[in-house]
mmCIF file of C-alpha atoms and ligand atoms in Angstrom:
data_model
loop_
_atom_site.group_PDB
_atom_site.id
_atom_site.type_symbol
_atom_site.label_atom_id
_atom_site.label_comp_id
_atom_site.label_asym_id
_atom_site.label_seq_id
_atom_site.Cartn_x
_atom_site.Cartn_y
_atom_site.Cartn_z
ATOM 1 C CA MET A 1 -15.612 -25.497 15.310
ATOM 2 C CA LYS A 2 -14.907 -22.889 12.665
ATOM 3 C CA LYS A 3 -13.971 -19.514 14.078
ATOM 4 C CA VAL A 4 -16.328 -16.677 13.258
ATOM 5 C CA ALA A 5 -14.484 -13.767 11.616
ATOM 6 C CA LEU A 6 -14.026 -10.711 13.786
ATOM 7 C CA HIS A 7 -16.249 -8.470 11.713
ATOM 8 C CA TRP A 8 -19.133 -10.914 12.041
ATOM 9 C CA GLN A 9 -18.559 -11.085 15.786
ATOM 10 C CA ILE A 10 -18.710 -7.292 15.892
ATOM 11 C CA LEU A 11 -21.880 -7.231 13.850
ATOM 12 C CA ILE A 12 -23.504 -9.789 16.140
ATOM 13 C CA GLY A 13 -22.302 -7.727 19.131
ATOM 14 C CA ILE A 14 -23.932 -4.611 17.703
ATOM 15 C CA LEU A 15 -27.250 -6.347 16.995
ATOM 16 C CA LEU A 16 -27.348 -7.911 20.465
ATOM 17 C CA ALA A 17 -26.485 -4.546 22.005
ATOM 18 C CA ILE A 18 -29.335 -2.833 20.174
ATOM 19 C CA VAL A 19 -31.801 -5.452 21.431
ATOM 20 C CA PHE A 20 -30.338 -5.365 24.952
ATOM 21 C CA GLY A 21 -30.242 -1.569 25.180
ATOM 22 C CA TYR A 22 -33.758 -1.250 23.816
ATOM 23 C CA PHE A 23 -35.488 -3.864 25.981
ATOM 24 C CA PHE A 24 -33.391 -3.681 29.154
ATOM 25 C CA PRO A 25 -32.283 -0.064 29.424
ATOM 26 C CA ARG A 26 -31.996 -0.286 33.228
ATOM 27 C CA ALA A 27 -29.564 -3.195 32.979
ATOM 28 C CA THR A 28 -27.051 -1.378 30.797
ATOM 29 C CA PRO A 29 -24.841 -0.229 33.708
ATOM 30 C CA TYR A 30 -23.957 -3.913 34.115
ATOM 31 C CA VAL A 31 -22.495 -4.072 30.617
ATOM 32 C CA GLY A 32 -21.368 -0.483 30.161
ATOM 33 C CA TRP A 33 -18.031 -1.191 31.858
ATOM 34 C CA MET A 34 -16.993 -3.330 28.891
ATOM 35 C CA GLY A 35 -17.233 -0.293 26.638
ATOM 36 C CA THR A 36 -15.385 1.895 29.130
ATOM 37 C CA LEU A 37 -12.569 -0.635 29.433
ATOM 38 C CA PHE A 38 -12.341 -0.962 25.669
ATOM 39 C CA MET A 39 -12.023 2.801 25.209
ATOM 40 C CA ARG A 40 -9.390 2.979 27.953
ATOM 41 C CA ALA A 41 -7.415 0.204 26.275
ATOM 42 C CA LEU A 42 -7.494 2.065 22.959
ATOM 43 C CA LYS A 43 -6.218 5.201 24.628
ATOM 44 C CA MET A 44 -3.592 3.173 26.452
ATOM 45 C CA ILE A 45 -2.018 1.871 23.271
ATOM 46 C CA VAL A 46 -2.121 4.990 21.109
ATOM 47 C CA VAL A 47 1.123 6.664 22.269
ATOM 48 C CA PRO A 48 3.490 3.658 22.154
ATOM 49 C CA LEU A 49 1.883 2.346 18.960
ATOM 50 C CA VAL A 50 2.092 5.582 17.007
ATOM 51 C CA PHE A 51 5.573 6.338 18.335
ATOM 52 C CA SER A 52 7.036 2.986 17.337
ATOM 53 C CA SER A 53 5.094 2.721 14.077
ATOM 54 C CA LEU A 54 6.450 6.056 12.877
ATOM 55 C CA ILE A 55 10.042 5.340 13.829
ATOM 56 C CA SER A 56 9.956 1.933 12.229
ATOM 57 C CA GLY A 57 8.317 3.369 9.066
ATOM 58 C CA VAL A 58 10.821 6.188 8.714
ATOM 59 C CA THR A 59 13.897 4.054 9.372
ATOM 60 C CA ARG A 60 12.676 1.557 6.802
ATOM 61 C CA ALA A 61 12.432 4.397 4.312
ATOM 62 C CA GLY A 62 15.887 5.657 5.102
ATOM 63 C CA SER A 63 17.741 2.366 4.928
ATOM 64 C CA GLY A 64 19.434 1.290 1.716
ATOM 65 C CA LYS A 65 21.504 3.359 -0.632
ATOM 66 C CA SER A 66 20.561 6.152 -3.018
ATOM 67 C CA LEU A 67 17.080 6.420 -1.593
ATOM 68 C CA GLY A 68 17.354 10.138 -1.042
ATOM 69 C CA ARG A 69 15.583 11.259 -4.218
ATOM 70 C CA LEU A 70 13.154 8.368 -4.177
ATOM 71 C CA GLY A 71 12.423 9.029 -0.510
ATOM 72 C CA PHE A 72 11.744 12.684 -1.153
ATOM 73 C CA LYS A 73 9.379 11.963 -4.052
ATOM 74 C CA THR A 74 7.584 9.293 -2.070
ATOM 75 C CA PHE A 75 7.027 11.555 0.920
ATOM 76 C CA LEU A 76 5.870 14.355 -1.321
ATOM 77 C CA TYR A 77 3.366 12.065 -3.035
ATOM 78 C CA TYR A 78 2.086 10.626 0.250
ATOM 79 C CA LEU A 79 1.651 13.996 1.883
ATOM 80 C CA SER A 80 -0.032 15.590 -1.125
ATOM 81 C CA THR A 81 -2.551 12.828 -1.760
ATOM 82 C CA SER A 82 -3.452 12.545 1.917
ATOM 83 C CA LEU A 83 -3.929 16.291 2.057
ATOM 84 C CA LEU A 84 -6.143 16.238 -1.033
ATOM 85 C CA ALA A 85 -8.229 13.477 0.551
ATOM 86 C CA ILE A 86 -8.573 15.456 3.776
ATOM 87 C CA LEU A 87 -9.629 18.597 1.952
ATOM 88 C CA THR A 88 -12.249 16.579 0.054
ATOM 89 C CA GLY A 89 -13.558 15.304 3.402
ATOM 90 C CA LEU A 90 -13.560 18.785 4.894
ATOM 91 C CA PHE A 91 -15.463 20.189 1.947
ATOM 92 C CA LEU A 92 -18.081 17.419 2.018
ATOM 93 C CA VAL A 93 -18.647 17.415 5.763
ATOM 94 C CA ASN A 94 -19.246 21.168 5.619
ATOM 95 C CA LEU A 95 -21.479 20.819 2.593
ATOM 96 C CA ILE A 96 -23.624 17.857 3.673
ATOM 97 C CA GLN A 97 -23.520 18.672 7.413
ATOM 98 C CA PRO A 98 -24.538 15.169 8.480
ATOM 99 C CA GLY A 99 -24.628 15.993 12.205
ATOM 100 C CA LEU A 100 -26.864 19.007 11.972
ATOM 101 C CA ALA A 101 -30.218 17.215 12.093
ATOM 102 C CA LEU A 102 -29.252 15.610 15.378
ATOM 103 C CA GLU A 103 -27.639 18.617 16.957
ATOM 104 C CA GLY A 104 -28.205 18.533 20.711
ATOM 105 C CA LYS A 105 -30.646 15.611 20.428
ATOM 106 C CA VAL A 106 -28.275 12.747 21.058
ATOM 107 C CA GLY A 107 -29.120 11.549 24.529
ATOM 108 C CA SER A 108 -26.020 9.555 25.304
ATOM 109 C CA LEU A 109 -23.400 12.019 24.232
ATOM 110 C CA PRO A 110 -20.854 12.589 26.956
ATOM 111 C CA THR A 111 -20.567 16.175 28.039
ATOM 112 C CA MET A 112 -18.222 18.350 26.132
ATOM 113 C CA PRO A 113 -15.008 18.827 28.095
ATOM 114 C CA ASP A 114 -14.576 22.356 29.227
ATOM 115 C CA LEU A 115 -11.403 23.047 27.337
ATOM 116 C CA PRO A 116 -10.446 26.563 26.498
ATOM 117 C CA GLY A 117 -10.536 26.900 22.698
ATOM 118 C CA LYS A 118 -7.020 26.271 21.487
ATOM 119 C CA LYS A 119 -5.473 28.948 19.356
ATOM 120 C CA LEU A 120 -3.858 27.843 16.129
ATOM 121 C CA ASP A 121 -0.469 29.407 16.799
ATOM 122 C CA ASP A 122 -0.330 27.798 20.260
ATOM 123 C CA THR A 123 -1.051 24.409 18.772
ATOM 124 C CA LEU A 124 1.675 24.855 16.188
ATOM 125 C CA ILE A 125 4.255 26.027 18.704
ATOM 126 C CA GLU A 126 3.391 23.235 21.118
ATOM 127 C CA ILE A 127 4.242 20.643 18.476
ATOM 128 C CA VAL A 128 7.816 21.132 19.657
ATOM 129 C CA PRO A 129 7.704 19.737 23.202
ATOM 130 C CA GLU A 130 9.452 21.427 26.091
ATOM 131 C CA ASN A 131 9.875 18.076 27.718
ATOM 132 C CA PHE A 132 9.312 15.016 25.585
ATOM 133 C CA PHE A 133 8.801 12.672 28.520
ATOM 134 C CA HIS A 134 6.100 14.931 29.817
ATOM 135 C CA SER A 135 4.363 14.811 26.402
ATOM 136 C CA LEU A 136 4.312 11.030 26.565
ATOM 137 C CA THR A 137 2.020 11.249 29.554
ATOM 138 C CA LEU A 138 -0.435 13.766 28.128
ATOM 139 C CA ASN A 139 -3.122 12.682 25.720
ATOM 140 C CA GLU A 140 -3.359 16.114 24.210
ATOM 141 C CA ALA A 141 0.352 16.228 23.409
ATOM 142 C CA MET A 142 0.151 13.602 20.683
ATOM 143 C CA LEU A 143 1.405 15.971 18.013
ATOM 144 C CA SER A 144 4.634 16.434 19.968
ATOM 145 C CA VAL A 145 5.003 12.678 20.197
ATOM 146 C CA ILE A 146 4.579 12.375 16.436
ATOM 147 C CA PHE A 147 7.043 15.173 15.830
ATOM 148 C CA PHE A 148 9.656 13.625 18.113
ATOM 149 C CA ALA A 149 9.129 10.177 16.557
ATOM 150 C CA LEU A 150 9.718 11.563 13.059
ATOM 151 C CA LEU A 151 12.907 13.292 14.218
ATOM 152 C CA THR A 152 14.091 10.129 15.952
ATOM 153 C CA GLY A 153 13.421 8.034 12.837
ATOM 154 C CA ILE A 154 15.179 10.460 10.525
ATOM 155 C CA PHE A 155 18.252 10.762 12.716
ATOM 156 C CA ILE A 156 18.543 7.043 13.373
ATOM 157 C CA THR A 157 19.196 6.652 9.641
ATOM 158 C CA ARG A 158 22.134 9.060 9.983
ATOM 159 C CA LEU A 159 23.907 7.089 12.709
ATOM 160 C CA ARG A 160 26.961 4.832 12.334
ATOM 161 C CA THR A 161 25.941 1.508 10.780
ATOM 162 C CA ASP A 162 26.211 -0.558 13.971
ATOM 163 C CA GLN A 163 24.261 1.990 16.013
ATOM 164 C CA LYS A 164 21.718 2.420 13.255
ATOM 165 C CA ASN A 165 21.120 -1.319 12.987
ATOM 166 C CA LEU A 166 20.804 -1.683 16.724
ATOM 167 C CA LEU A 167 18.181 1.039 17.059
ATOM 168 C CA THR A 168 16.329 0.049 13.886
ATOM 169 C CA ASP A 169 16.044 -3.525 15.154
ATOM 170 C CA PHE A 170 14.999 -2.300 18.565
ATOM 171 C CA PHE A 171 12.211 -0.067 17.268
ATOM 172 C CA ASN A 172 11.048 -2.674 14.770
ATOM 173 C CA ALA A 173 10.758 -5.196 17.571
ATOM 174 C CA PHE A 174 9.060 -2.660 19.798
ATOM 175 C CA PHE A 175 6.591 -1.876 17.020
ATOM 176 C CA GLU A 176 5.860 -5.585 16.524
ATOM 177 C CA LEU A 177 5.172 -5.865 20.223
ATOM 178 C CA MET A 178 2.789 -2.892 20.203
ATOM 179 C CA MET A 179 1.038 -4.346 17.167
ATOM 180 C CA LYS A 180 0.483 -7.601 19.012
ATOM 181 C CA ILE A 181 -1.094 -5.739 21.924
ATOM 182 C CA THR A 182 -3.188 -3.636 19.527
ATOM 183 C CA LEU A 183 -4.468 -6.718 17.742
ATOM 184 C CA PHE A 184 -5.324 -8.220 21.099
ATOM 185 C CA ILE A 185 -7.343 -5.111 22.017
ATOM 186 C CA ILE A 186 -9.076 -5.154 18.651
ATOM 187 C CA ARG A 187 -9.999 -8.796 19.192
ATOM 188 C CA LEU A 188 -11.899 -7.632 22.268
ATOM 189 C CA ALA A 189 -13.849 -5.140 20.154
ATOM 190 C CA PRO A 190 -17.053 -7.236 19.974
ATOM 191 C CA PHE A 191 -17.409 -6.968 23.776
ATOM 192 C CA GLY A 192 -16.325 -3.353 23.968
ATOM 193 C CA ILE A 193 -18.642 -2.320 21.189
ATOM 194 C CA PHE A 194 -21.454 -4.324 22.752
ATOM 195 C CA GLY A 195 -21.053 -2.320 25.973
ATOM 196 C CA LEU A 196 -20.806 1.021 24.209
ATOM 197 C CA VAL A 197 -23.730 0.476 21.880
ATOM 198 C CA ALA A 198 -26.012 -0.975 24.567
ATOM 199 C CA VAL A 199 -25.528 2.126 26.729
ATOM 200 C CA MET A 200 -25.990 4.371 23.736
ATOM 201 C CA VAL A 201 -29.230 2.706 22.693
ATOM 202 C CA ALA A 202 -30.613 2.785 26.250
ATOM 203 C CA GLU A 203 -30.005 6.490 26.608
ATOM 204 C CA GLN A 204 -31.086 7.311 23.153
ATOM 205 C CA GLU A 205 -34.373 7.827 21.496
ATOM 206 C CA ILE A 206 -33.971 5.709 18.418
ATOM 207 C CA SER A 207 -35.440 8.286 16.182
ATOM 208 C CA ARG A 208 -35.764 8.747 12.513
ATOM 209 C CA GLU A 209 -33.368 11.677 12.858
ATOM 210 C CA LEU A 210 -30.707 9.350 14.219
ATOM 211 C CA PHE A 211 -30.954 7.078 11.193
ATOM 212 C CA ASN A 212 -31.050 10.062 8.892
ATOM 213 C CA SER A 213 -27.968 11.514 10.430
ATOM 214 C CA LEU A 214 -26.013 8.274 10.409
ATOM 215 C CA GLY A 215 -27.089 7.704 6.806
ATOM 216 C CA LYS A 216 -25.925 11.146 5.810
ATOM 217 C CA TYR A 217 -22.692 10.626 7.668
ATOM 218 C CA MET A 218 -22.044 7.380 5.788
ATOM 219 C CA LEU A 219 -22.924 9.086 2.548
ATOM 220 C CA THR A 220 -20.392 11.826 3.283
ATOM 221 C CA VAL A 221 -17.604 9.312 3.896
ATOM 222 C CA VAL A 222 -18.510 7.173 0.882
ATOM 223 C CA ALA A 223 -18.835 10.171 -1.436
ATOM 224 C CA GLY A 224 -15.464 11.493 -0.295
ATOM 225 C CA LEU A 225 -13.723 8.132 -0.702
ATOM 226 C CA LEU A 226 -15.249 7.556 -4.133
ATOM 227 C CA PHE A 227 -14.276 11.041 -5.247
ATOM 228 C CA HIS A 228 -10.710 10.347 -4.199
ATOM 229 C CA LEU A 229 -10.668 6.881 -5.780
ATOM 230 C CA LEU A 230 -12.396 7.793 -9.018
ATOM 231 C CA ILE A 231 -11.373 11.385 -9.649
ATOM 232 C CA THR A 232 -8.381 12.685 -7.686
ATOM 233 C CA LEU A 233 -6.101 9.642 -7.954
ATOM 234 C CA PRO A 234 -6.843 8.921 -11.651
ATOM 235 C CA LEU A 235 -6.083 12.576 -12.449
ATOM 236 C CA ILE A 236 -2.714 12.206 -10.731
ATOM 237 C CA LEU A 237 -2.115 8.964 -12.623
ATOM 238 C CA HIS A 238 -2.970 10.611 -15.922
ATOM 239 C CA PHE A 239 -1.173 13.930 -15.596
ATOM 240 C CA ILE A 240 1.765 13.173 -13.338
ATOM 241 C CA GLY A 241 2.265 9.435 -13.737
ATOM 242 C CA LYS A 242 1.537 9.401 -17.500
ATOM 243 C CA VAL A 243 -0.386 6.219 -16.801
ATOM 244 C CA ASN A 244 -3.715 5.094 -18.220
ATOM 245 C CA PRO A 245 -6.042 5.049 -15.176
ATOM 246 C CA PHE A 246 -8.344 2.377 -16.618
ATOM 247 C CA ALA A 247 -5.446 0.054 -17.298
ATOM 248 C CA HIS A 248 -4.222 0.704 -13.782
ATOM 249 C CA TYR A 249 -7.607 -0.108 -12.190
ATOM 250 C CA LYS A 250 -7.654 -3.351 -14.121
ATOM 251 C CA ALA A 251 -4.124 -4.223 -13.084
ATOM 252 C CA MET A 252 -4.955 -3.475 -9.432
ATOM 253 C CA ALA A 253 -8.175 -5.488 -9.271
ATOM 254 C CA MET A 254 -6.720 -8.075 -6.882
ATOM 255 C CA PRO A 255 -5.271 -5.679 -4.279
ATOM 256 C CA LEU A 256 -8.460 -3.605 -4.424
ATOM 257 C CA ILE A 257 -10.680 -6.610 -3.763
ATOM 258 C CA THR A 258 -8.367 -7.954 -1.069
ATOM 259 C CA ALA A 259 -8.160 -4.616 0.708
ATOM 260 C CA PHE A 260 -11.917 -4.262 0.542
ATOM 261 C CA THR A 261 -12.582 -7.683 2.012
ATOM 262 C CA THR A 262 -9.806 -7.799 4.649
ATOM 263 C CA ALA A 263 -9.951 -4.113 5.692
ATOM 264 C CA SER A 264 -6.220 -4.348 6.302
ATOM 265 C CA SER A 265 -3.527 -2.669 4.215
ATOM 266 C CA ASN A 266 -0.955 -4.889 5.906
ATOM 267 C CA ALA A 267 -2.686 -8.120 5.023
ATOM 268 C CA THR A 268 -3.015 -6.900 1.440
ATOM 269 C CA LEU A 269 0.640 -5.880 1.087
ATOM 270 C CA PRO A 270 2.015 -9.078 -0.544
ATOM 271 C CA ILE A 271 -0.781 -8.972 -3.126
ATOM 272 C CA THR A 272 -0.212 -5.265 -3.704
ATOM 273 C CA ILE A 273 3.504 -5.815 -4.343
ATOM 274 C CA GLU A 274 2.784 -8.687 -6.698
ATOM 275 C CA ALA A 275 0.260 -6.713 -8.738
ATOM 276 C CA VAL A 276 2.360 -3.546 -8.902
ATOM 277 C CA GLU A 277 5.405 -5.465 -10.116
ATOM 278 C CA GLU A 278 3.786 -8.063 -12.357
ATOM 279 C CA LYS A 279 0.712 -6.283 -13.704
ATOM 280 C CA ALA A 280 1.918 -2.681 -13.735
ATOM 281 C CA GLY A 281 5.571 -3.457 -14.432
ATOM 282 C CA VAL A 282 7.138 -1.376 -11.651
ATOM 283 C CA SER A 283 10.700 -2.357 -10.713
ATOM 284 C CA ASN A 284 11.321 -4.063 -7.397
ATOM 285 C CA LYS A 285 13.583 -1.175 -6.403
ATOM 286 C CA VAL A 286 10.646 1.254 -6.471
ATOM 287 C CA SER A 287 7.875 -1.069 -5.316
ATOM 288 C CA GLY A 288 9.972 -2.616 -2.517
ATOM 289 C CA PHE A 289 10.554 0.864 -1.187
ATOM 290 C CA THR A 290 7.288 2.695 -1.752
ATOM 291 C CA LEU A 291 4.727 -0.007 -0.969
ATOM 292 C CA PRO A 292 5.772 -1.226 2.491
ATOM 293 C CA MET A 293 6.213 2.357 3.586
ATOM 294 C CA GLY A 294 2.945 3.343 1.936
ATOM 295 C CA ALA A 295 1.062 0.589 3.735
ATOM 296 C CA THR A 296 2.250 2.032 7.041
ATOM 297 C CA ILE A 297 2.112 5.758 6.522
ATOM 298 C CA ASN A 298 0.084 6.586 3.430
ATOM 299 C CA MET A 299 -3.574 6.370 4.336
ATOM 300 C CA ASP A 300 -5.655 8.745 2.270
ATOM 301 C CA GLY A 301 -8.925 6.962 3.030
ATOM 302 C CA THR A 302 -8.225 6.892 6.747
ATOM 303 C CA ALA A 303 -7.278 10.581 6.787
ATOM 304 C CA LEU A 304 -10.504 11.542 5.024
ATOM 305 C CA TYR A 305 -12.544 9.295 7.293
ATOM 306 C CA GLU A 306 -11.076 10.629 10.519
ATOM 307 C CA LEU A 307 -11.710 14.185 9.457
ATOM 308 C CA VAL A 308 -15.337 13.486 8.565
ATOM 309 C CA VAL A 309 -15.927 11.731 11.900
ATOM 310 C CA ALA A 310 -14.507 14.675 13.834
ATOM 311 C CA GLY A 311 -16.552 17.136 11.752
ATOM 312 C CA PHE A 312 -19.692 15.042 12.255
ATOM 313 C CA VAL A 313 -19.262 14.794 16.011
ATOM 314 C CA ALA A 314 -18.521 18.525 16.267
ATOM 315 C CA GLN A 315 -21.821 19.164 14.459
ATOM 316 C CA LEU A 316 -23.681 16.873 16.875
ATOM 317 C CA TYR A 317 -22.478 19.130 19.662
ATOM 318 C CA GLY A 318 -23.422 22.205 17.731
ATOM 319 C CA HIS A 319 -19.761 23.131 17.952
ATOM 320 C CA GLN A 320 -18.883 25.515 15.141
ATOM 321 C CA LEU A 321 -15.328 24.889 14.045
ATOM 322 C CA GLY A 322 -13.584 28.157 13.309
ATOM 323 C CA PHE A 323 -10.872 28.557 10.712
ATOM 324 C CA GLY A 324 -8.101 27.862 13.223
ATOM 325 C CA GLU A 325 -9.808 24.702 14.472
ATOM 326 C CA GLN A 326 -10.424 23.474 10.942
ATOM 327 C CA PHE A 327 -6.749 23.955 10.236
ATOM 328 C CA ILE A 328 -5.850 21.986 13.358
ATOM 329 C CA LEU A 329 -8.284 19.304 12.238
ATOM 330 C CA VAL A 330 -6.608 19.044 8.832
ATOM 331 C CA ALA A 331 -3.110 18.895 10.317
ATOM 332 C CA THR A 332 -4.024 16.347 12.980
ATOM 333 C CA ALA A 333 -5.971 14.176 10.526
ATOM 334 C CA LEU A 334 -2.854 14.084 8.371
ATOM 335 C CA LEU A 335 -0.554 13.169 11.243
ATOM 336 C CA ALA A 336 -3.030 10.709 12.750
ATOM 337 C CA SER A 337 -3.402 8.900 9.426
ATOM 338 C CA ILE A 338 0.385 8.641 9.167
ATOM 339 C CA GLY A 339 0.464 7.042 12.597
ATOM 340 C CA THR A 340 -2.469 4.668 11.997
ATOM 341 C CA ALA A 341 -1.568 0.975 11.916
ATOM 342 C CA ALA A 342 -2.543 -0.920 8.782
ATOM 343 C CA VAL A 343 -5.052 -3.288 10.388
ATOM 344 C CA PRO A 344 -8.866 -3.318 10.594
ATOM 345 C CA MET A 345 -10.389 -0.627 12.801
ATOM 346 C CA ALA A 346 -7.027 0.967 13.470
ATOM 347 C CA SER A 347 -8.500 4.424 12.870
ATOM 348 C CA LEU A 348 -10.315 4.030 16.121
ATOM 349 C CA VAL A 349 -7.028 4.169 18.010
ATOM 350 C CA THR A 350 -5.697 7.320 16.365
ATOM 351 C CA MET A 351 -9.059 9.074 16.293
ATOM 352 C CA SER A 352 -8.448 10.042 19.913
ATOM 353 C CA ILE A 353 -5.610 12.283 18.678
ATOM 354 C CA ILE A 354 -7.956 14.389 16.563
ATOM 355 C CA PHE A 355 -10.731 14.495 19.121
ATOM 356 C CA THR A 356 -8.380 15.700 21.815
ATOM 357 C CA ALA A 357 -6.828 18.292 19.520
ATOM 358 C CA VAL A 358 -10.147 20.062 18.975
ATOM 359 C CA GLY A 359 -11.567 19.312 22.419
ATOM 360 C CA LEU A 360 -14.235 16.731 21.528
ATOM 361 C CA PRO A 361 -14.921 13.847 23.932
ATOM 362 C CA PHE A 362 -13.536 10.636 22.471
ATOM 363 C CA GLU A 363 -16.409 8.561 23.883
ATOM 364 C CA ALA A 364 -18.763 10.154 21.347
ATOM 365 C CA VAL A 365 -17.099 7.938 18.785
ATOM 366 C CA ALA A 366 -19.416 5.124 19.929
ATOM 367 C CA LEU A 367 -22.077 6.455 17.600
ATOM 368 C CA VAL A 368 -20.049 5.921 14.442
ATOM 369 C CA LEU A 369 -18.722 2.551 15.576
ATOM 370 C CA VAL A 370 -22.017 0.967 14.694
ATOM 371 C CA VAL A 371 -21.424 1.536 11.004
ATOM 372 C CA ASP A 372 -17.647 1.340 10.950
ATOM 373 C CA ARG A 373 -17.025 -1.931 9.121
ATOM 374 C CA PRO A 374 -18.273 -1.088 5.609
ATOM 375 C CA LEU A 375 -16.517 2.250 5.799
ATOM 376 C CA ASP A 376 -13.331 0.527 6.941
ATOM 377 C CA MET A 377 -13.487 -1.720 3.870
ATOM 378 C CA LEU A 378 -13.808 1.204 1.510
ATOM 379 C CA ARG A 379 -11.199 3.361 3.202
ATOM 380 C CA THR A 380 -8.700 0.497 3.192
ATOM 381 C CA ALA A 381 -9.265 -0.020 -0.539
ATOM 382 C CA THR A 382 -8.620 3.712 -0.982
ATOM 383 C CA ASN A 383 -5.461 3.519 1.137
ATOM 384 C CA VAL A 384 -4.090 0.624 -0.870
ATOM 385 C CA PHE A 385 -5.041 2.085 -4.239
ATOM 386 C CA SER A 386 -3.261 5.319 -3.373
ATOM 387 C CA ASP A 387 -0.102 3.321 -2.508
ATOM 388 C CA THR A 388 -0.199 1.653 -5.911
ATOM 389 C CA CYS A 389 -0.747 4.990 -7.673
ATOM 390 C CA GLY A 390 2.272 6.326 -5.774
ATOM 391 C CA ALA A 391 4.414 3.390 -6.895
ATOM 392 C CA VAL A 392 3.576 3.779 -10.596
ATOM 393 C CA THR A 393 3.784 7.580 -10.544
ATOM 394 C CA ILE A 394 7.206 7.488 -8.911
ATOM 395 C CA ALA A 395 8.429 4.662 -11.142
ATOM 396 C CA SER A 396 7.355 6.589 -14.197
ATOM 397 C CA SER A 397 9.087 9.741 -12.948
ATOM 398 C CA GLU A 398 12.248 7.632 -12.626
ATOM 399 C CA GLY A 399 11.973 6.832 -16.322
ATOM 400 C CA GLU A 400 10.720 3.258 -15.937
ATOM 401 C CA GLU A 401 8.716 1.819 -18.794
ATOM 402 C CA LEU A 402 5.460 0.529 -17.297
ATOM 403 C CA LEU A 403 2.893 -1.918 -18.596
ATOM 404 C CA VAL A 404 0.157 0.585 -17.717
ATOM 405 C CA SER A 405 1.845 3.682 -19.113
ATOM 406 C CA ARG A 406 -0.039 5.548 -21.811
ATOM 407 C CA GLN A 407 2.890 5.425 -24.171
ATOM 408 C CA VAL A 408 3.342 1.687 -23.928
ATOM 409 C CA LEU A 409 -0.408 1.060 -24.265
ATOM 410 C CA THR A 410 -0.775 3.193 -27.403
ATOM 411 C CA ARG A 411 2.260 1.477 -28.916
ATOM 412 C CA SER A 412 0.868 -2.003 -28.412
HETATM 413 N N1 LIG B 1 -8.119 -0.555 8.118
HETATM 414 C C1 LIG B 1 -7.285 0.514 7.626
HETATM 415 C C2 LIG B 1 -6.099 -0.040 6.878
HETATM 416 O O1 LIG B 1 -5.637 -1.119 7.150
HETATM 417 C C3 LIG B 1 -6.822 1.419 8.704
HETATM 418 C C4 LIG B 1 -8.008 2.121 9.307
HETATM 419 O O2 LIG B 1 -8.370 3.187 8.787
HETATM 420 O O3 LIG B 1 -8.602 1.618 10.250
HETATM 421 O O4 LIG B 1 -5.590 0.614 5.970
#
């Protein structure tokens, strides 16, 4: 029998859960445990996954000769575009306020944890852990884990060759192992989501406001992603990369479609490399360096998405985010996107980092799970497109003559 793709299984799970929760609300405790277990499993994997993914990404970037300048440019590009995406998300979620209509009316929302509001300077100082092993055991110390992983990755590349190779291999293998476990957890998503959604529907008045709010929330994410895809990145291509954006879209048609349909930057990577080298004319030196690293750490779409979700959920709770909290949100969305694995639904794992940072209960994420797949497709396309823009912009700054560069196009 042909296997049904995971996203169809999830969709079927969601539909069944809606029917189940609506008609048998009293029976939901019997299925709710599946959702609880699923959420626990996601939380279980986040620390080792993010830790190993970052180390393996950074050591990959640092290996090879003369990558210093290229590495610096690549990081600068990745950080700036992700930050621009996040700021777009922040602006839109404040403007559209998708959660406002539902404020306080969502029956199944877990209670807000009674955390003292974190001050911005405390959060920044606590990024440097007093005791790293202690941070590993605390969910709210994820930023310290990320910080320590980045340091570890950077300094592994400075070790003696034999030591460097040993540790690089070790962390790569460890990362592969964590990925296998993550993919296993994600395969269980149809059951987990079934449990979560059934409980949510049972406790929830399915009201017009709910649909309105979810619709507005989707609109916010889609508008932000499209703005980034169609305005921010082309402007960077035009002004910094000296590339014709239209020619670049055309050249990147295959990776865009593949990313959209698979919702996985990793699965798209071979096609991305092929298109960037063959259709855009980037050298293997630049593409072989920027693209694999980009697939792992450069996720503009994911960063924007995670910020909007956190903003949306905060609005559902009527929780006004002050300036300090918004800043924390921006910083954590950036770091969480860097640590997100390049597979479908991976945002779900790292979302717990942002929720914990601003004191929102992670379980509230169940609400947005229902409409996650289409948004995952679009954010993955954005992630991949930004990687390709990075590759051509950096190649052009290195003086490479590209097939999509404005100069070459006007000449021909
Ligand atoms: N699916 C995304 C990717 O592979 C990651 C995520 O945001 O879930 O790029």
